[in-house]
Amino acid sequence: MEFDLAQTDALLSTTRAVRKRLDLEREVPRSVIDECLELAVQAPTAGNSQTWRWLVIDDADLRAKVAQSYRTALAESFFRDQAHAAAERGEAQTSRVYDSAAWLADNLHKVPVFVIPCVEGRPEPGAHAAFQASVYGSIYPAMWSFQLALRSRGLGSTLTTIHLFKEQEVAEILGVPDGILQVALLPVAYTKGTDFKRAVRPPASEITHWNGW
Ligand SMILES: Cc1cc2nc3c(=O)[nH]c(=O)nc-3n(C[C@H](O)[C@H](O)[C@H](O)COP(=O)(O)O)c2cc1C
């Protein structure tokens, strides 16, 4: 099998956190979410555990309730302090991210679909790093595949974790049973245009160590 590297490299390098360019007016068919989730579950899991569970919310009342929890979580978290600190340090790129993240919080209820990736089982407090890595590492690759699949179909999302400060509140809204760990919240919509760019990042060569640190 030969891949079109121009296409695959473009997909891998231009799948961004999309917030202000989410099209809040356009409906997202359930079939496209199902299709992207089918691709997502091709991702690896520790010991082939496949403990991932996917909670998809397109009901407007539920989205409004979850969005309210998200906003409360953000308001009570480190977010404003860190946004302020980034602005003080004159970090333009990071300040833009905080501004965009605040916009997403304010408008979250308008995003047509939320996907909450979950895992069956929760690491004990103080669990060994290897165990924690296998729990989170068994859902993050799938979340990223899901985002890539969205991008290749003209949709976009942002991986968000802020609502986890209110995980229990959201569990009650959505009837999530005990023992199911919510890992993130991905607000999904079609994007306004598809011309996303590579991010400015320091070269990987500057942070890569060969044959020892
Ligand atoms: C673990 C993780 C948690 C994140 N949490 C949030 C969040 O709560 N809210 C948000 O708006 N963005 C969140 N993001 C998105 C990042 O802000 C975004 O990926 C980063 O600014 C780089 O932008 P890019 O993905 O477009 O390159 C999160 C990303 C990761 C990987």
GROMACS .gro file of C-alpha atoms in nm, residues 208-213:
model
    6
  208THR     CA    1   1.523   1.497   2.060
  209HIS     CA    2   1.803   1.296   2.223
  210TRP     CA    3   1.959   1.002   2.041
  211ASN     CA    4   2.133   0.721   2.228
  212GLY     CA    5   2.101   0.881   2.571
  213TRP     CA    6   1.982   1.213   2.716
   0.00000   0.00000   0.00000
